[in-house]
C-alpha positions as CSV (number, residue, x, y, z in Angstrom):
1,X,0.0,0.0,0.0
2,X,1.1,3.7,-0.7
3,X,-0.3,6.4,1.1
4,X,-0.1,10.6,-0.8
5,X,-0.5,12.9,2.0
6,X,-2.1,15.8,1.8
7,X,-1.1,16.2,-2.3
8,X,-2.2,18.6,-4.9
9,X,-4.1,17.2,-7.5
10,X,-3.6,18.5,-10.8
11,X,-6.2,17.0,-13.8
12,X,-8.3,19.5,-15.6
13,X,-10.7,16.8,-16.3
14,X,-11.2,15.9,-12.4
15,X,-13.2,17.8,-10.0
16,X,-10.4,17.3,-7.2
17,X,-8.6,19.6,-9.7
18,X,-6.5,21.9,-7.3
19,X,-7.5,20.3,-4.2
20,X,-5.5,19.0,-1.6
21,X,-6.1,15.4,-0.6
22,X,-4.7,11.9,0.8
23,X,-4.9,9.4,-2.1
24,X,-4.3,5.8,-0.6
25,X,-3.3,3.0,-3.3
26,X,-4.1,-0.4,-3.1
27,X,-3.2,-3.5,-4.9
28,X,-2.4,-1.2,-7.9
29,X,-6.2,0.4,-7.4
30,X,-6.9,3.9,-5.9
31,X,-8.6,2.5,-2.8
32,X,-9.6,6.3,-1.1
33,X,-9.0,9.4,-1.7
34,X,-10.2,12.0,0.9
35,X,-8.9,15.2,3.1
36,X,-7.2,13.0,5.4
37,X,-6.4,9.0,5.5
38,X,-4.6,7.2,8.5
39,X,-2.9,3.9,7.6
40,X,-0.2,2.3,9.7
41,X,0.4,0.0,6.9
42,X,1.0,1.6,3.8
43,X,4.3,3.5,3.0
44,X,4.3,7.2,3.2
45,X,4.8,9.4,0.3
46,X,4.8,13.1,2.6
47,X,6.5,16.6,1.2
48,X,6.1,20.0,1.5
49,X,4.7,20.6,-1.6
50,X,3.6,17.1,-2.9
51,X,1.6,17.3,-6.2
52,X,-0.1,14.4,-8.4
53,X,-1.5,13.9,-11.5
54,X,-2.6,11.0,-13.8
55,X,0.7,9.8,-15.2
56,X,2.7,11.5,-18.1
57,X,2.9,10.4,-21.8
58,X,6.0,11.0,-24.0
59,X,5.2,10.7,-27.7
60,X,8.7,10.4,-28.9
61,X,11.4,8.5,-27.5
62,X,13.9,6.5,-29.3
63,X,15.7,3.4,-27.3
64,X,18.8,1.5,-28.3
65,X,17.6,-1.8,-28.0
66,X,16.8,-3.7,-30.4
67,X,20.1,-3.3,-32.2
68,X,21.5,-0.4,-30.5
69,X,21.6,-1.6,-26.9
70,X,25.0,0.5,-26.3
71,X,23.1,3.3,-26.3
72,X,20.1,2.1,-23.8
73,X,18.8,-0.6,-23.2
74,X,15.0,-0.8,-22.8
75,X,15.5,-1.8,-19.2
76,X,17.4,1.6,-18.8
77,X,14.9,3.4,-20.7
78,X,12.0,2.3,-18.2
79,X,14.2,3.8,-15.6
80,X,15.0,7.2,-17.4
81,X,11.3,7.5,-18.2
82,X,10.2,6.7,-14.9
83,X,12.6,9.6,-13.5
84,X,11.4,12.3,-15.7
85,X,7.9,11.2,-14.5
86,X,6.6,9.0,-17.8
87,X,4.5,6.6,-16.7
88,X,4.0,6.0,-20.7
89,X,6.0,6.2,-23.7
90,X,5.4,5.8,-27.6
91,X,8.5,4.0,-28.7
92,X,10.0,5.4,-32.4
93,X,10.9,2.8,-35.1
94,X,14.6,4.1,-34.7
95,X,16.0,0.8,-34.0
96,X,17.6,-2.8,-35.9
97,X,14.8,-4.4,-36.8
98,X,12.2,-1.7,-36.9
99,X,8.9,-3.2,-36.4
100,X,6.9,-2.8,-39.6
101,X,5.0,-6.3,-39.2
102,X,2.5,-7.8,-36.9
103,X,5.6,-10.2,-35.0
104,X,8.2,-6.9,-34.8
105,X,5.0,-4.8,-33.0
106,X,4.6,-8.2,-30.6
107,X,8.0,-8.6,-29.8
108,X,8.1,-5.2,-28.5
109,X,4.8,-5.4,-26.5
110,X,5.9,-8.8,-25.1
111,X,9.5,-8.2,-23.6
112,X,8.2,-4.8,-22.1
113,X,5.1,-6.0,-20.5
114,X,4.1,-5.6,-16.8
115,X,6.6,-2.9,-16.5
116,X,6.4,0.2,-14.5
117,X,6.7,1.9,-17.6
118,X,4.2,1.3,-20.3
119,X,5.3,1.1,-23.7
120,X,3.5,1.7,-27.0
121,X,5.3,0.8,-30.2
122,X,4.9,3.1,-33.2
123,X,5.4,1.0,-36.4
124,X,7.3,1.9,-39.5
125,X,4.8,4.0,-42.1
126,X,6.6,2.3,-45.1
127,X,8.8,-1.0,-45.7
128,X,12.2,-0.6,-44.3
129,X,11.6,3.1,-44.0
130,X,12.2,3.7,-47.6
131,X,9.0,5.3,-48.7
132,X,8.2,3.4,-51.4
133,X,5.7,0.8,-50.1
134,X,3.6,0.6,-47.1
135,X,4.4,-1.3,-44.5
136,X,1.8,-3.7,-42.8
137,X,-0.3,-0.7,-41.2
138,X,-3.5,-2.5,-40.4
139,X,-1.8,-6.1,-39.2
140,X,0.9,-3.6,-36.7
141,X,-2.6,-2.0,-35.0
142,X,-4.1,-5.1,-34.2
143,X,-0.9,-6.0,-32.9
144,X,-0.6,-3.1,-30.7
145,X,1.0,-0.4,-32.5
146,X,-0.4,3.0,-31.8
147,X,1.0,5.1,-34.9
148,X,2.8,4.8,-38.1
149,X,6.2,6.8,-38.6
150,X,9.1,6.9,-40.8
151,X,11.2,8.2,-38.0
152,X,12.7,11.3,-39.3
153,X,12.2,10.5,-42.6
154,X,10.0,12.2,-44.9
155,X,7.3,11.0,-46.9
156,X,8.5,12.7,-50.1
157,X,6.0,10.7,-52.3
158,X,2.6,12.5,-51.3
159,X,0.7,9.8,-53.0
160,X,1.9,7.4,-50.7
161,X,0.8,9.8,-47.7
162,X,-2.6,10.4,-49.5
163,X,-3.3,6.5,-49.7
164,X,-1.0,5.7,-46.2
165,X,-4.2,8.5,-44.8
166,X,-6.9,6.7,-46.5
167,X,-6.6,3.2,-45.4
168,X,-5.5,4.3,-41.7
169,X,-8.8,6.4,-41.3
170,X,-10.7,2.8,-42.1
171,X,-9.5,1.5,-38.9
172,X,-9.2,5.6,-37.2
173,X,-5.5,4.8,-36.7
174,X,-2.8,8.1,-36.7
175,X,-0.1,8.5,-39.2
176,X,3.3,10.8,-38.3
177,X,4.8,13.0,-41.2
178,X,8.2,14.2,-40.3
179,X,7.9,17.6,-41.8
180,X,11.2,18.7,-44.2
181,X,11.0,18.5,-47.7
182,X,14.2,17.4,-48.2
183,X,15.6,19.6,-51.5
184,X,15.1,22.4,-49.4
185,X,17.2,20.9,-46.2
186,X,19.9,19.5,-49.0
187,X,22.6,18.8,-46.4
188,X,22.1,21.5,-44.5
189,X,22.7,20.5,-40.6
190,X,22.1,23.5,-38.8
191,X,19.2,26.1,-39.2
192,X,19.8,29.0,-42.0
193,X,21.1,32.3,-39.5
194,X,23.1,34.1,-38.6
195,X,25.1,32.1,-36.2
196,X,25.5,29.4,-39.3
197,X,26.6,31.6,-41.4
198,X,29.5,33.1,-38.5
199,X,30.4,29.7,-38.0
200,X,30.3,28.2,-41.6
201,X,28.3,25.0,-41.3
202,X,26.2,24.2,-43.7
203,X,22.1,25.5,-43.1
204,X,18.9,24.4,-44.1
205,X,16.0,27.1,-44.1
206,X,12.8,26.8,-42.2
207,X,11.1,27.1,-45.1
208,X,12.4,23.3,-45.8
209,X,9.6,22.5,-42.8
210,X,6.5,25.0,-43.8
211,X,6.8,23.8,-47.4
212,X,6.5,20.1,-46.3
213,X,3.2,21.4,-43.5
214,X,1.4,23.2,-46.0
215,X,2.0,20.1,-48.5
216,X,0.7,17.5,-45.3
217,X,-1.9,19.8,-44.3
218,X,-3.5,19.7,-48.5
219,X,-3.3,16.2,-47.9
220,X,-4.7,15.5,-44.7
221,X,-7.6,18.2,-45.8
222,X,-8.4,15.7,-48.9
223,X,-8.4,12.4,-46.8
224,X,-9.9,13.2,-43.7
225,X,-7.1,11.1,-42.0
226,X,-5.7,11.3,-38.3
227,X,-2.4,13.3,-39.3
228,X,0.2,13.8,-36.6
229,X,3.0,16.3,-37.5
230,X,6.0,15.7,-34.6
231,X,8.8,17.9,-33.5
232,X,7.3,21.5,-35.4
233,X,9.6,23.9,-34.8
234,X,9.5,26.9,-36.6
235,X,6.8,29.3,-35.9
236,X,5.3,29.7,-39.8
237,X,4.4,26.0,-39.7
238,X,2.5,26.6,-36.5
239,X,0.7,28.8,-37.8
240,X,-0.3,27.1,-41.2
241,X,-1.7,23.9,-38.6
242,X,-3.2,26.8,-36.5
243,X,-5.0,28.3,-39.5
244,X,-5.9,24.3,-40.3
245,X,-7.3,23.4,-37.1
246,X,-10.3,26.0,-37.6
247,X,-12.2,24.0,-39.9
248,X,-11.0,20.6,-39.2
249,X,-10.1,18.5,-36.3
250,X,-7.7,15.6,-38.1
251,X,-4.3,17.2,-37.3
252,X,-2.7,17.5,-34.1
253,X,1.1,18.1,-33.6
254,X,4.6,18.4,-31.6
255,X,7.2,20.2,-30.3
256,X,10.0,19.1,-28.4
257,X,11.3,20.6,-25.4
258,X,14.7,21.7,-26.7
259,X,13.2,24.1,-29.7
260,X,11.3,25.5,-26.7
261,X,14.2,26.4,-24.6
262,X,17.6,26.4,-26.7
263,X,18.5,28.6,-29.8
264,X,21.1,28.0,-32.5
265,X,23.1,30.2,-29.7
266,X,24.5,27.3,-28.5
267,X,26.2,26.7,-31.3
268,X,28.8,28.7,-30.9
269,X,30.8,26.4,-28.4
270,X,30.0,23.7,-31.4
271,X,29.4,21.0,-28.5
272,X,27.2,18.5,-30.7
273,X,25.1,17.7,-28.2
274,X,23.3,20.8,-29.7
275,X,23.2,19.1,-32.9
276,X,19.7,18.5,-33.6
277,X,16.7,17.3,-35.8
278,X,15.2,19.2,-36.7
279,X,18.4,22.0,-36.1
280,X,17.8,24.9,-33.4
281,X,16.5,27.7,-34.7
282,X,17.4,31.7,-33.5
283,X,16.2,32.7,-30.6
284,X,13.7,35.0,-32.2
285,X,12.2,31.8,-33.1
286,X,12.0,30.6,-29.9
287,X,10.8,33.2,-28.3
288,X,8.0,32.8,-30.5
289,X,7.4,29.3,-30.5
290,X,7.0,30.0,-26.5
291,X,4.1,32.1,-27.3
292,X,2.4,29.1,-28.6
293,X,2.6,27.3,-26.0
294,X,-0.8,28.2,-24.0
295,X,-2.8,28.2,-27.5
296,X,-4.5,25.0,-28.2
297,X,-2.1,24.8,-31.7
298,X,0.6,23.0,-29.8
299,X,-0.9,19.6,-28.6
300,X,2.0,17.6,-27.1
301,X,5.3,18.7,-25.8
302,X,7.5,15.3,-26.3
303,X,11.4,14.7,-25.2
304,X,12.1,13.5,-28.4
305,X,14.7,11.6,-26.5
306,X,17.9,10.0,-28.6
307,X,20.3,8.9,-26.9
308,X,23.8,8.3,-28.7
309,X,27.1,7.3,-27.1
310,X,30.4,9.1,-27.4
311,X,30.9,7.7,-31.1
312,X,28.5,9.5,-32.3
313,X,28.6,13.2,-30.1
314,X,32.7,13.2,-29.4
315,X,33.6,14.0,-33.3
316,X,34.0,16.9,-35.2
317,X,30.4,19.0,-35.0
318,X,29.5,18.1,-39.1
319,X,30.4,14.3,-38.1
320,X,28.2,14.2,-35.0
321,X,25.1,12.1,-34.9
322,X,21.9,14.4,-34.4
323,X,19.7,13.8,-30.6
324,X,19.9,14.5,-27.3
325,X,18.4,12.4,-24.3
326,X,15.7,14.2,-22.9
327,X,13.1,12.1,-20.4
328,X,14.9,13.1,-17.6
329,X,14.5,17.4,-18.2
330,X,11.5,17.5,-19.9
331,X,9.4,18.7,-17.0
332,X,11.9,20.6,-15.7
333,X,12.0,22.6,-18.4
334,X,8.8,23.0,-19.7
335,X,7.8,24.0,-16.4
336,X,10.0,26.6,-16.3
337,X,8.4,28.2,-19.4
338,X,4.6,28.0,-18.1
339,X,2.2,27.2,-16.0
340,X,2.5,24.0,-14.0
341,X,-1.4,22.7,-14.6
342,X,-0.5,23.5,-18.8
343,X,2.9,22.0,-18.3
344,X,1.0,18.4,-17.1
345,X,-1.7,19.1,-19.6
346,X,0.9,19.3,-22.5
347,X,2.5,16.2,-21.0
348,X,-0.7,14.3,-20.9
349,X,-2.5,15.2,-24.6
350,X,-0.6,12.1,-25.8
351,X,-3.5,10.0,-24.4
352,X,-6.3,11.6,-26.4
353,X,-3.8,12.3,-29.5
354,X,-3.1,8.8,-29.8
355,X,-6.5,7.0,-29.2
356,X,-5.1,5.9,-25.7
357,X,-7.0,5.1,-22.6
358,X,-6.8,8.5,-20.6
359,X,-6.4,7.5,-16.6
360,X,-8.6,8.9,-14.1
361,X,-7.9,9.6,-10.5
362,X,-10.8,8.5,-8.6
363,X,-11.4,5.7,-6.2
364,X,-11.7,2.3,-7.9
365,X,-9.5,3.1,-10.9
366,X,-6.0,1.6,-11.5
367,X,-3.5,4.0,-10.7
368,X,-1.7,5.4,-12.7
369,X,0.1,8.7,-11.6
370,X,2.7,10.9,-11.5
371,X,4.1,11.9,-8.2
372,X,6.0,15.5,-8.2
373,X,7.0,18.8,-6.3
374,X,6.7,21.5,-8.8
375,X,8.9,24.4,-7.6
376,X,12.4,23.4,-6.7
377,X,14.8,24.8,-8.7
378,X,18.3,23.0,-9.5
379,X,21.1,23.0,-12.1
380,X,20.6,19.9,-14.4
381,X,24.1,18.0,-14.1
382,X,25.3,14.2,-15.2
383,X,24.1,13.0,-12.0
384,X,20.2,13.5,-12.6
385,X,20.9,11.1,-15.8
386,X,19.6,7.9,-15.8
387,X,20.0,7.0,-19.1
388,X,23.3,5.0,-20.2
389,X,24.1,7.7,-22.8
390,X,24.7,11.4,-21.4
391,X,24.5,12.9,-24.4
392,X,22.2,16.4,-22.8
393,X,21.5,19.4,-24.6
394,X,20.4,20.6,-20.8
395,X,23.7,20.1,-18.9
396,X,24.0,23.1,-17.0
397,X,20.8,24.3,-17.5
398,X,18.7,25.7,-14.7
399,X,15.2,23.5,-14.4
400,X,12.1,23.8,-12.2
401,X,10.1,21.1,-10.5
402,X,11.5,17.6,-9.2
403,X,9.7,14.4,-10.1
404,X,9.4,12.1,-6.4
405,X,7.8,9.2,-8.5
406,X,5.6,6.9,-10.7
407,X,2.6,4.6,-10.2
408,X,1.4,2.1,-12.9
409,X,0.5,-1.3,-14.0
410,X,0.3,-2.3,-10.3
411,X,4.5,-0.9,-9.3
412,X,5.7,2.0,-8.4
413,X,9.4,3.6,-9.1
414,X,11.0,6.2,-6.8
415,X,13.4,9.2,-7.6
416,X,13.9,9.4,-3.4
């Protein structure tokens, strides 16, 4: 048993919503939840400041394993996601085999079962990635997969999108279009600024994104498909999925942490673990993407966690693997930037994006929860990484809010 004392509860959809109670856990099950509970027998969760919510979703997060289990295993990643306060995670086809089959999505669901962490595979949108030929879409959602995505790979054949859409929406499935027209990006690397141009790497525009956006938005507008556009991160293609979402209701989208809080700024010390995808933009940009943050454009903020060993982030900066690891600060920094009820309502959308379950904290319902103190501030250092790759973008930066702890699928994982 488990016993919250006198925590905050923080769900929108709840009318404990603000309110200070005890939540006593049971077996897995919220067994009470009122303004004060004595049990001799359960632990004690007790703070200052102790807040709850129903647990926190991460759209995108890449593991190492399979193929890549240098990097992190998925044993490790449960443990990084449970510290930044993921109780679930959608897991990107970014690995060796990526599953784009019914046995590739059921290996995946089998050797992660029953864990603290869940974890939903997302299933490659075309055979081996290639985008010439979709991959088994409707056999990988039977299976368990919740999305289709060729991870950070465009679909440059739009037919393929437009019939990909089409056949999802039959079975009301969700299909991710990384959006960069890629003759625009050529081999650009960094974003097209001023600080690329000081330092001479090669740029890509931000018009390489909007181009691809307004191309995705034309064809989710003809289908009627579920169309998820992850990791936006210039302000123009905002506003073309703003402009969108007036009329219809089939697009949601992404942005990741790091184009919320880091500019091509960092650039200048040409440490790659600022080398991202898509790059950093100025911090004009940024400061503008910020502004979209309590809109109702932005519907997830994700990690987009990557991690990469030294290999990959200890070469020259034009050499250097693209990602950073990112379960671990993603709260912290977000709620930095806003409100803490938008921060966990940002961190939660993944549920209703993704045709998930949504938990509910009330008495009789498995728990699943999030466990947090919202306002302590710390530096962010090597030693508040879990995962077996350090490769940060945050290291050194200044983040708000601690996570104490998850509950889910009957366990519980503690920071303290």
């Amino acid at each position: 048993m488990i016993l919250l004392k006198n925590a905050t509860i923080i769900d929108a959809t709840s009318t404990l919503n603000g309110k200070k109670r005890d939540v006593l856990i049971k077996n897995g099950k919220i067994e009470k939840i009122a303004s004060s509970i004595e049990n001799s027998d359960a632990k004690i969760i007790q703070k200052d400041n102790l807040h709850l919510s129903i647990g926190w979703m991460d759209t995108s997060v890449s593991l190492g394993e399979p193929g890549f289990e240098e990097r992190q295993t998925l044993k490790n990643g449960i443990k990084a996601a449970a510290a930044g306060g993921f109780t679930t995670i959608m897991l990107n086809p970014n690995n060796q085999p990526n599953p784009q089959d019914q046995s590739g999505v059921m290996y995946l669901k089998n050797v992660t079962a029953n864990q603290a962490v869940s974890i939903l595979p997302v299933g490659s949108f075309t055979l081996h990635q290639d985008g010439e030929h979709l991959a088994e879409l409707y056999d990988m959602q039977k299976a368990g997969a919740v999305s289709f995505y060729d991870y950070k790979h465009e679909v440059t054949n739009a037919n393929l999108l437009k019939v990909g859409l089409q056949y999802t929406s039959s079975f009301n499935s969700v299909v991710q279009s990384y959006p960069q027209n890629k003759d625009i990006a050529g081999k650009g690397i960094v974003n097209e600024d001023l600080v690329s141009t000081n330092l001479g790497l090669k740029s890509m525009p931000s018009l390489a994104e909007e181009l691809q956006i307004a191309r995705d938005l034309r064809i989710a507008a003809y289908t009627k498909g579920r169309l998820h556009i992850p990791t936006v991160s210039t302000t123009e293609g905002l506003k073309l999925i703003k402009e969108y979402k007036k009329s219809s209701k089939n697009v949601s989208c992404s942005v990741s942490i790091h184009h919320l809080t880091l500019s091509s700024n960092e650039l200048e010390s040409f440490d790659a673990n600022f080398k991202l995808q898509p790059p950093l933009r100025d911090d004009k940009e940024v400061k503008q993407l910020q502004k979209f943050l309590n809109s109702d454009v932005i519907d997830v903020v994700t990690s987009d966690h990557m991690p990469l060993t030294i290999e990959h982030k200890d070469l020259e900066f034009d050499r250097a693997t693209a990602g950073t690891i990112g379960m671990e600060s993603a709260f912290g920094a977000l709620n930095n930037l806003i409100a803490t009820d938008k921060a966990v309502e940002l961190l939660t959308n993944g549920y209703t994006v993704f045709n998930q379950d949504r938990p509910q904290i009330e008495e009789g319902q498995i728990a699943n929860l999030t466990i947090f103190e919202p306002d302590t501030s710390y530096t962010f250092e090597k030693s508040n990484i879990v995962s077996t790759s350090k490769n940060s973008a945050f290291l050194g930066k200044t983040m708000k809010g601690k996570v104490i702890g998850i509950i889910n699928n009957k366990k519980a994982l503690w920071n303290e």
